Amino acid sequence: MTGVDALSLSSTDIVKRYGYYDEEFVLSYSHKNGPYNMTSHMHDQYEVYYLLKGQRSYFIKDRVYLVEQGDLVFVPKYVLHRTQFAGTLQHQRIVLNFTDSFLERSWIKGSKLDLLKPFQGDNPTLRLKEEDRKYTESLFFRAIAEMKNKSDGYEICVKAISVELLVHLARCIDKYVEVVAPVDSPLHRKIAEISNYIETHYAEPLTLTHLSQSFYLSPYYLSRVFKEISGFSFIEYLNHNRIKEAQRLLRESNWKVLRIAESVGYDSIAYFGRVFKETVHMSPLQYRRMHSGEGIERT
DNA sequence: TAGTAGACAGCGCCTGGAGT
DNA sequence: ACTCCAGGCGCTGTCTACTA
């Protein structure tokens, strides 16, 4: 539940909120009023974000999308993302999160249709036409009504409706070319380049001064505009990329924690452990035990 | 022995404000 | 749009003690 637990609600009024969650599935509706900015996060779940009302700025990986009422965003697992205030104080959104194990359920598995199709394109957004949008909203509203009423068996209904929605969206994805274009000013392109640079050079001893020299900007200005556009400070973004890779190595290798810390750019194992725990809410070894059956490297 | 966690000090980042 | 300064504070590495 890491991503969902990481919501920051300061200086924001929650007008209404309904949700259901278990270990492999989350559906959550919220109506917020205020200049709310989500804490940056990534998780091992796929995310479908639907904006019912308002406008939001959505940063995914290295690009910013100005998301409007009726737009969908598909965030693959382990991809850094956050939404930010974008002009309208009030917004209503629905977020559906699910894990691979949810898709492995017998009643979902076995169809030729790939429910993960919407997560595989280059652009993570989708702008539906009226008819499909109405149908999508009707499914969401049914799920919200179930969560609100909590009648016996509502959990099953919420999941069944969500699967129907995933089928609908996977069917839709091929017939649509209309997506939300990323914000494309020269400055946004520059920040995308810088984000890409950090993503590929996170293991090196990167500093703001080094980056500013590479991209011909003053460190003060770079620090400021990077935060303004992406919503992340330089250090935040760098650490998220390092921890993301460390998580992958913990899952997929049997390297010692010390070796992993060094390979993603930390000189200090103590500091690596601290940042890892702040980000993932558990120690590196706890994370490995939870996500992999493999033991540690023997010397 | 590897990994975790807390204290501490120094440096670099962030940010408000002023200026070009 | 961009640079620079200054001040505060958070990030980062080191050290140490502790646990499994």
CSV table of C-alpha atoms (C1' of nucleotides) in Angstrom, one decimal:
chain,number,residue,atom,x,y,z
A,1,MET,CA,0.0,0.0,0.0
A,2,THR,CA,3.0,2.3,-0.1
A,3,GLY,CA,1.8,4.7,-2.8
A,4,VAL,CA,-1.7,5.2,-1.4
A,5,ASP,CA,-0.4,5.7,2.1
A,6,ALA,CA,1.9,8.4,0.9
A,7,LEU,CA,-0.9,10.9,0.1
A,8,SER,CA,-0.2,14.4,1.6
A,9,LEU,CA,-3.4,16.1,2.5
A,10,SER,CA,-2.1,19.3,4.1
A,11,SER,CA,-3.9,22.6,3.3
A,12,THR,CA,-6.6,20.7,1.4
A,13,ASP,CA,-10.2,20.1,2.3
A,14,ILE,CA,-11.5,16.7,1.5
A,15,VAL,CA,-15.1,17.2,0.6
A,16,LYS,CA,-15.8,13.5,0.0
A,17,ARG,CA,-13.8,10.3,-0.1
A,18,TYR,CA,-14.8,6.7,-0.7
A,19,GLY,CA,-12.4,3.7,-1.1
A,20,TYR,CA,-11.8,0.0,-0.9
A,21,TYR,CA,-8.5,-1.7,-0.7
A,22,ASP,CA,-6.8,-4.9,0.0
A,23,GLU,CA,-3.2,-6.2,-0.7
A,24,GLU,CA,-3.6,-6.4,-4.5
A,25,PHE,CA,-6.3,-3.9,-5.3
A,26,VAL,CA,-7.3,-0.3,-4.5
A,27,LEU,CA,-10.2,1.7,-5.8
A,28,SER,CA,-10.5,5.2,-4.4
A,29,TYR,CA,-12.7,8.2,-5.2
A,30,SER,CA,-12.0,11.7,-3.7
A,31,HIS,CA,-13.3,15.2,-4.1
A,32,LYS,CA,-10.8,17.7,-2.9
A,33,ASN,CA,-10.9,21.4,-2.5
A,34,GLY,CA,-7.6,23.3,-2.3
A,35,PRO,CA,-4.2,23.6,-3.9
A,36,TYR,CA,-3.4,19.9,-3.2
A,37,ASN,CA,-0.1,18.4,-4.4
A,38,MET,CA,0.4,14.7,-4.2
A,39,THR,CA,3.6,13.4,-2.6
A,40,SER,CA,5.8,11.9,-5.3
A,41,HIS,CA,5.7,8.2,-5.4
A,42,MET,CA,6.0,4.9,-7.3
A,43,HIS,CA,4.7,1.5,-6.4
A,44,ASP,CA,4.5,-2.1,-7.6
A,45,GLN,CA,0.9,-1.6,-8.7
A,46,TYR,CA,-0.5,-0.4,-12.1
A,47,GLU,CA,-2.5,2.8,-11.8
A,48,VAL,CA,-5.5,4.1,-13.7
A,49,TYR,CA,-6.3,7.7,-12.9
A,50,TYR,CA,-9.5,9.3,-14.1
A,51,LEU,CA,-10.3,12.9,-13.6
A,52,LEU,CA,-14.0,13.5,-13.1
A,53,LYS,CA,-13.9,17.2,-12.5
A,54,GLY,CA,-11.2,19.9,-12.6
A,55,GLN,CA,-7.8,20.2,-14.0
A,56,ARG,CA,-4.5,18.7,-12.8
A,57,SER,CA,-0.9,18.7,-13.9
A,58,TYR,CA,0.4,15.1,-14.0
A,59,PHE,CA,4.2,14.5,-14.0
A,60,ILE,CA,5.1,10.9,-15.2
A,61,LYS,CA,8.6,9.7,-15.6
A,62,ASP,CA,10.0,12.8,-17.3
A,63,ARG,CA,7.1,14.6,-18.9
A,64,VAL,CA,4.2,16.9,-17.7
A,65,TYR,CA,0.6,16.4,-18.9
A,66,LEU,CA,-2.1,18.9,-18.3
A,67,VAL,CA,-5.0,16.5,-17.5
A,68,GLU,CA,-8.6,17.7,-17.9
A,69,GLN,CA,-12.0,16.5,-17.0
A,70,GLY,CA,-12.6,13.1,-18.6
A,71,ASP,CA,-9.0,12.3,-19.2
A,72,LEU,CA,-7.4,9.0,-18.3
A,73,VAL,CA,-3.8,8.4,-17.2
A,74,PHE,CA,-2.2,4.9,-17.1
A,75,VAL,CA,0.8,4.6,-14.9
A,76,PRO,CA,2.8,1.3,-15.2
A,77,LYS,CA,4.3,-0.2,-12.0
A,78,TYR,CA,7.6,1.3,-10.7
A,79,VAL,CA,7.2,4.6,-12.6
A,80,LEU,CA,7.7,7.8,-10.7
A,81,HIS,CA,4.6,10.1,-10.8
A,82,ARG,CA,2.8,12.8,-9.0
A,83,THR,CA,-0.1,15.2,-9.7
A,84,GLN,CA,-0.1,18.9,-8.9
A,85,PHE,CA,-2.4,21.8,-8.6
A,86,ALA,CA,-3.1,23.2,-12.1
A,87,GLY,CA,-5.4,26.2,-11.8
A,88,THR,CA,-8.7,24.7,-10.4
A,89,LEU,CA,-9.0,24.4,-6.6
A,90,GLN,CA,-11.7,21.7,-6.8
A,91,HIS,CA,-11.1,18.4,-8.4
A,92,GLN,CA,-12.6,15.0,-8.3
A,93,ARG,CA,-10.7,11.9,-9.3
A,94,ILE,CA,-10.9,8.1,-9.2
A,95,VAL,CA,-7.8,6.0,-8.9
A,96,LEU,CA,-7.6,2.3,-9.5
A,97,ASN,CA,-4.5,0.4,-8.5
A,98,PHE,CA,-3.9,-3.3,-9.0
A,99,THR,CA,-1.0,-5.7,-8.8
A,100,ASP,CA,0.2,-8.5,-11.2
A,101,SER,CA,-1.2,-11.0,-8.7
A,102,PHE,CA,-4.7,-9.4,-9.0
A,103,LEU,CA,-4.5,-10.1,-12.8
A,104,GLU,CA,-3.5,-13.7,-12.0
A,105,ARG,CA,-6.9,-14.5,-10.5
A,106,SER,CA,-8.6,-17.4,-12.3
A,107,TRP,CA,-11.7,-15.4,-13.3
A,108,ILE,CA,-9.6,-12.7,-15.0
A,109,LYS,CA,-6.8,-14.8,-16.5
A,110,GLY,CA,-7.3,-16.8,-19.7
A,111,SER,CA,-8.7,-14.2,-22.1
A,112,LYS,CA,-6.9,-13.2,-25.3
A,113,LEU,CA,-7.4,-9.6,-24.4
A,114,ASP,CA,-4.4,-8.0,-22.7
A,115,LEU,CA,-5.7,-5.9,-19.9
A,116,LEU,CA,-2.3,-4.2,-19.6
A,117,LYS,CA,-2.4,-2.9,-23.2
A,118,PRO,CA,-3.2,0.7,-22.1
A,119,PHE,CA,0.0,0.7,-20.0
A,120,GLN,CA,2.3,-0.2,-22.9
A,121,GLY,CA,2.1,2.8,-25.2
A,122,ASP,CA,4.5,5.7,-25.5
A,123,ASN,CA,1.9,8.2,-24.2
A,124,PRO,CA,0.4,7.3,-20.9
A,125,THR,CA,-2.8,9.3,-21.4
A,126,LEU,CA,-6.2,8.8,-23.2
A,127,ARG,CA,-8.9,11.3,-24.0
A,128,LEU,CA,-12.1,9.4,-24.6
A,129,LYS,CA,-15.0,10.3,-27.0
A,130,GLU,CA,-18.4,11.2,-25.4
A,131,GLU,CA,-19.9,7.7,-25.8
A,132,ASP,CA,-17.0,5.8,-24.3
A,133,ARG,CA,-16.6,8.4,-21.6
A,134,LYS,CA,-20.2,8.1,-20.5
A,135,TYR,CA,-19.8,4.3,-20.3
A,136,THR,CA,-16.5,4.6,-18.3
A,137,GLU,CA,-18.1,7.1,-15.9
A,138,SER,CA,-21.2,4.9,-15.5
A,139,LEU,CA,-18.9,2.0,-14.4
A,140,PHE,CA,-17.0,4.2,-12.0
A,141,PHE,CA,-20.3,5.6,-10.5
A,142,ARG,CA,-21.6,2.1,-10.0
A,143,ALA,CA,-18.3,1.2,-8.1
A,144,ILE,CA,-18.6,4.4,-6.0
A,145,ALA,CA,-22.2,3.6,-5.1
A,146,GLU,CA,-21.1,0.1,-4.0
A,147,MET,CA,-18.3,1.6,-1.8
A,148,LYS,CA,-20.7,4.2,-0.4
A,149,ASN,CA,-23.5,1.7,0.5
A,150,LYS,CA,-21.3,-1.1,1.6
A,151,SER,CA,-24.0,-3.7,1.1
A,152,ASP,CA,-23.1,-7.4,1.6
A,153,GLY,CA,-20.7,-8.5,-1.1
A,154,TYR,CA,-19.8,-4.9,-2.2
A,155,GLU,CA,-16.1,-5.9,-2.3
A,156,ILE,CA,-16.8,-8.5,-5.0
A,157,CYS,CA,-18.9,-5.9,-7.0
A,158,VAL,CA,-16.2,-3.2,-6.8
A,159,LYS,CA,-13.6,-5.6,-8.2
A,160,ALA,CA,-15.9,-7.1,-10.8
A,161,ILE,CA,-16.9,-3.6,-12.0
A,162,SER,CA,-13.2,-2.6,-12.1
A,163,VAL,CA,-12.3,-5.6,-14.2
A,164,GLU,CA,-15.2,-4.7,-16.6
A,165,LEU,CA,-13.7,-1.2,-16.8
A,166,LEU,CA,-10.2,-2.6,-17.6
A,167,VAL,CA,-11.7,-4.7,-20.3
A,168,HIS,CA,-13.6,-1.7,-21.7
A,169,LEU,CA,-10.4,0.4,-21.7
A,170,ALA,CA,-8.2,-2.3,-23.3
A,171,ARG,CA,-10.9,-2.6,-26.0
A,172,CYS,CA,-10.9,1.2,-26.5
A,173,ILE,CA,-7.2,1.7,-26.7
A,174,ASP,CA,-6.7,0.6,-30.3
A,175,LYS,CA,-9.4,2.8,-31.7
A,176,TYR,CA,-8.1,6.0,-30.2
A,177,VAL,CA,-5.4,8.2,-31.4
A,178,GLU,CA,-6.4,11.2,-29.3
A,179,VAL,CA,-4.2,11.5,-26.3
A,180,VAL,CA,-3.2,14.3,-24.0
A,181,ALA,CA,0.0,15.9,-25.5
A,182,PRO,CA,2.8,16.6,-23.0
A,183,VAL,CA,3.3,20.2,-22.3
A,184,ASP,CA,5.9,21.3,-24.9
A,185,SER,CA,7.5,24.6,-24.1
A,186,PRO,CA,11.3,24.9,-24.7
A,187,LEU,CA,11.7,24.9,-20.9
A,188,HIS,CA,9.6,21.8,-20.5
A,189,ARG,CA,11.7,20.1,-23.2
A,190,LYS,CA,14.9,21.1,-21.3
A,191,ILE,CA,13.5,19.7,-18.0
A,192,ALA,CA,12.6,16.5,-19.8
A,193,GLU,CA,16.2,16.3,-21.1
A,194,ILE,CA,17.5,16.9,-17.6
A,195,SER,CA,15.2,14.2,-16.1
A,196,ASN,CA,16.4,11.8,-18.8
A,197,TYR,CA,20.0,12.6,-17.9
A,198,ILE,CA,19.4,12.0,-14.2
A,199,GLU,CA,17.6,8.7,-15.1
A,200,THR,CA,20.6,7.4,-17.0
A,201,HIS,CA,23.4,9.0,-14.8
A,202,TYR,CA,22.0,8.5,-11.3
A,203,ALA,CA,24.8,6.1,-10.3
A,204,GLU,CA,27.4,8.9,-10.8
A,205,PRO,CA,28.2,11.5,-8.2
A,206,LEU,CA,25.7,14.1,-9.7
A,207,THR,CA,25.5,17.6,-8.2
A,208,LEU,CA,23.4,20.6,-9.2
A,209,THR,CA,26.6,22.4,-10.3
A,210,HIS,CA,27.6,19.5,-12.6
A,211,LEU,CA,24.1,19.4,-14.1
A,212,SER,CA,23.9,23.2,-14.6
A,213,GLN,CA,27.3,23.1,-16.4
A,214,SER,CA,26.1,20.3,-18.7
A,215,PHE,CA,22.8,22.1,-19.5
A,216,TYR,CA,24.1,25.7,-19.6
A,217,LEU,CA,21.9,27.0,-16.8
A,218,SER,CA,22.8,28.6,-13.5
A,219,PRO,CA,22.4,26.1,-10.6
A,220,TYR,CA,19.9,28.5,-8.8
A,221,TYR,CA,17.7,28.7,-11.9
A,222,LEU,CA,17.9,25.0,-12.6
A,223,SER,CA,17.0,24.1,-9.0
A,224,ARG,CA,14.0,26.5,-9.2
A,225,VAL,CA,12.5,25.5,-12.6
A,226,PHE,CA,13.1,21.8,-12.1
A,227,LYS,CA,10.9,21.9,-9.0
A,228,GLU,CA,8.4,24.2,-10.6
A,229,ILE,CA,7.9,21.9,-13.6
A,230,SER,CA,8.4,18.4,-12.3
A,231,GLY,CA,7.2,19.0,-8.7
A,232,PHE,CA,10.4,17.3,-7.5
A,233,SER,CA,13.5,18.9,-6.1
A,234,PHE,CA,16.7,17.8,-7.8
A,235,ILE,CA,17.7,15.7,-4.8
A,236,GLU,CA,14.3,14.1,-4.5
A,237,TYR,CA,14.3,13.1,-8.2
A,238,LEU,CA,17.8,11.7,-8.0
A,239,ASN,CA,17.1,9.7,-4.9
A,240,HIS,CA,13.9,8.3,-6.3
A,241,ASN,CA,15.7,7.0,-9.4
A,242,ARG,CA,18.5,5.5,-7.2
A,243,ILE,CA,16.0,3.8,-4.9
A,244,LYS,CA,14.0,2.5,-7.8
A,245,GLU,CA,17.1,0.8,-9.3
A,246,ALA,CA,18.0,-0.5,-5.8
A,247,GLN,CA,14.6,-2.0,-5.5
A,248,ARG,CA,15.0,-3.8,-8.8
A,249,LEU,CA,18.4,-5.1,-7.8
A,250,LEU,CA,17.0,-6.3,-4.5
A,251,ARG,CA,14.2,-8.2,-6.3
A,252,GLU,CA,16.2,-9.5,-9.2
A,253,SER,CA,19.8,-10.1,-7.9
A,254,ASN,CA,21.4,-11.7,-4.8
A,255,TRP,CA,23.9,-8.8,-4.4
A,256,LYS,CA,24.7,-7.6,-0.9
A,257,VAL,CA,23.0,-4.4,0.2
A,258,LEU,CA,26.4,-2.7,0.4
A,259,ARG,CA,27.1,-3.5,-3.3
A,260,ILE,CA,23.7,-2.4,-4.3
A,261,ALA,CA,24.1,0.9,-2.4
A,262,GLU,CA,27.4,1.6,-4.1
A,263,SER,CA,26.1,0.6,-7.6
A,264,VAL,CA,23.2,3.1,-7.5
A,265,GLY,CA,25.4,6.0,-6.3
A,266,TYR,CA,25.6,6.0,-2.5
A,267,ASP,CA,29.0,6.2,-0.8
A,268,SER,CA,27.4,5.5,2.6
A,269,ILE,CA,25.5,2.3,3.4
A,270,ALA,CA,24.0,4.0,6.4
A,271,TYR,CA,22.7,6.9,4.4
A,272,PHE,CA,21.4,4.5,1.7
A,273,GLY,CA,19.4,2.6,4.3
A,274,ARG,CA,18.0,5.8,5.7
A,275,VAL,CA,16.8,7.0,2.2
A,276,PHE,CA,15.5,3.6,1.3
A,277,LYS,CA,13.4,3.3,4.5
A,278,GLU,CA,12.0,6.9,4.0
A,279,THR,CA,11.0,6.0,0.4
A,280,VAL,CA,9.8,2.4,0.7
A,281,HIS,CA,8.8,2.3,4.4
A,282,MET,CA,10.9,-0.8,5.1
A,283,SER,CA,14.6,-1.7,5.2
A,284,PRO,CA,16.4,-3.1,2.1
A,285,LEU,CA,16.4,-6.6,3.5
A,286,GLN,CA,12.8,-6.5,4.5
A,287,TYR,CA,12.0,-5.4,1.0
A,288,ARG,CA,14.1,-8.3,-0.5
A,289,ARG,CA,12.3,-10.8,1.8
A,290,MET,CA,8.9,-9.5,0.7
A,291,HIS,CA,9.7,-9.5,-3.0
A,292,SER,CA,12.1,-12.3,-3.7
A,293,GLY,CA,12.8,-15.8,-2.5
A,294,GLU,CA,16.5,-15.4,-3.0
A,295,GLY,CA,19.1,-15.2,-0.2
A,296,ILE,CA,22.0,-12.8,0.1
A,297,GLU,CA,25.2,-13.2,-1.8
A,298,ARG,CA,27.8,-15.5,0.0
A,299,THR,CA,31.4,-14.4,0.3
B,1,DT,C1',29.7,-10.4,9.6
B,2,DA,C1',26.1,-7.8,7.3
B,3,DG,C1',22.7,-4.8,8.1
B,4,DT,C1',20.2,-1.2,10.8
B,5,DA,C1',19.6,3.0,13.3
B,6,DG,C1',20.8,7.3,15.8
B,7,DA,C1',23.9,11.4,16.7
B,8,DC,C1',26.5,14.8,14.7
B,9,DA,C1',29.0,18.1,11.7
B,10,DG,C1',29.8,20.2,7.3
B,11,DC,C1',28.4,21.2,2.9
B,12,DG,C1',25.2,21.9,-0.7
B,13,DC,C1',20.4,22.6,-1.9
B,14,DC,C1',16.4,25.4,-1.8
B,15,DT,C1',14.1,29.7,-1.9
B,16,DG,C1',12.8,34.7,-1.4
B,17,DG,C1',14.1,38.7,-3.2
B,18,DA,C1',16.5,41.9,-6.3
B,19,DG,C1',18.4,42.9,-10.5
B,20,DT,C1',19.5,42.5,-15.8
C,1,DA,C1',13.9,34.3,-19.2
C,2,DC,C1',17.6,34.1,-16.6
C,3,DT,C1',21.4,35.2,-12.9
C,4,DC,C1',23.0,36.2,-8.4
C,5,DC,C1',23.1,36.7,-3.3
C,6,DA,C1',22.2,35.4,1.3
C,7,DG,C1',20.3,32.7,4.9
C,8,DG,C1',18.3,28.7,6.6
C,9,DC,C1',17.9,24.1,6.8
C,10,DG,C1',18.0,19.6,5.0
C,11,DC,C1',21.0,16.2,2.8
C,12,DT,C1',25.0,13.4,3.2
C,13,DG,C1',28.9,10.9,5.1
C,14,DT,C1',31.1,9.3,9.3
C,15,DC,C1',31.2,7.2,13.5
C,16,DT,C1',29.4,4.2,16.8
C,17,DA,C1',26.4,0.9,19.0
C,18,DC,C1',23.3,-2.6,18.5
C,19,DT,C1',20.9,-6.7,16.4
C,20,DA,C1',20.2,-10.9,13.8
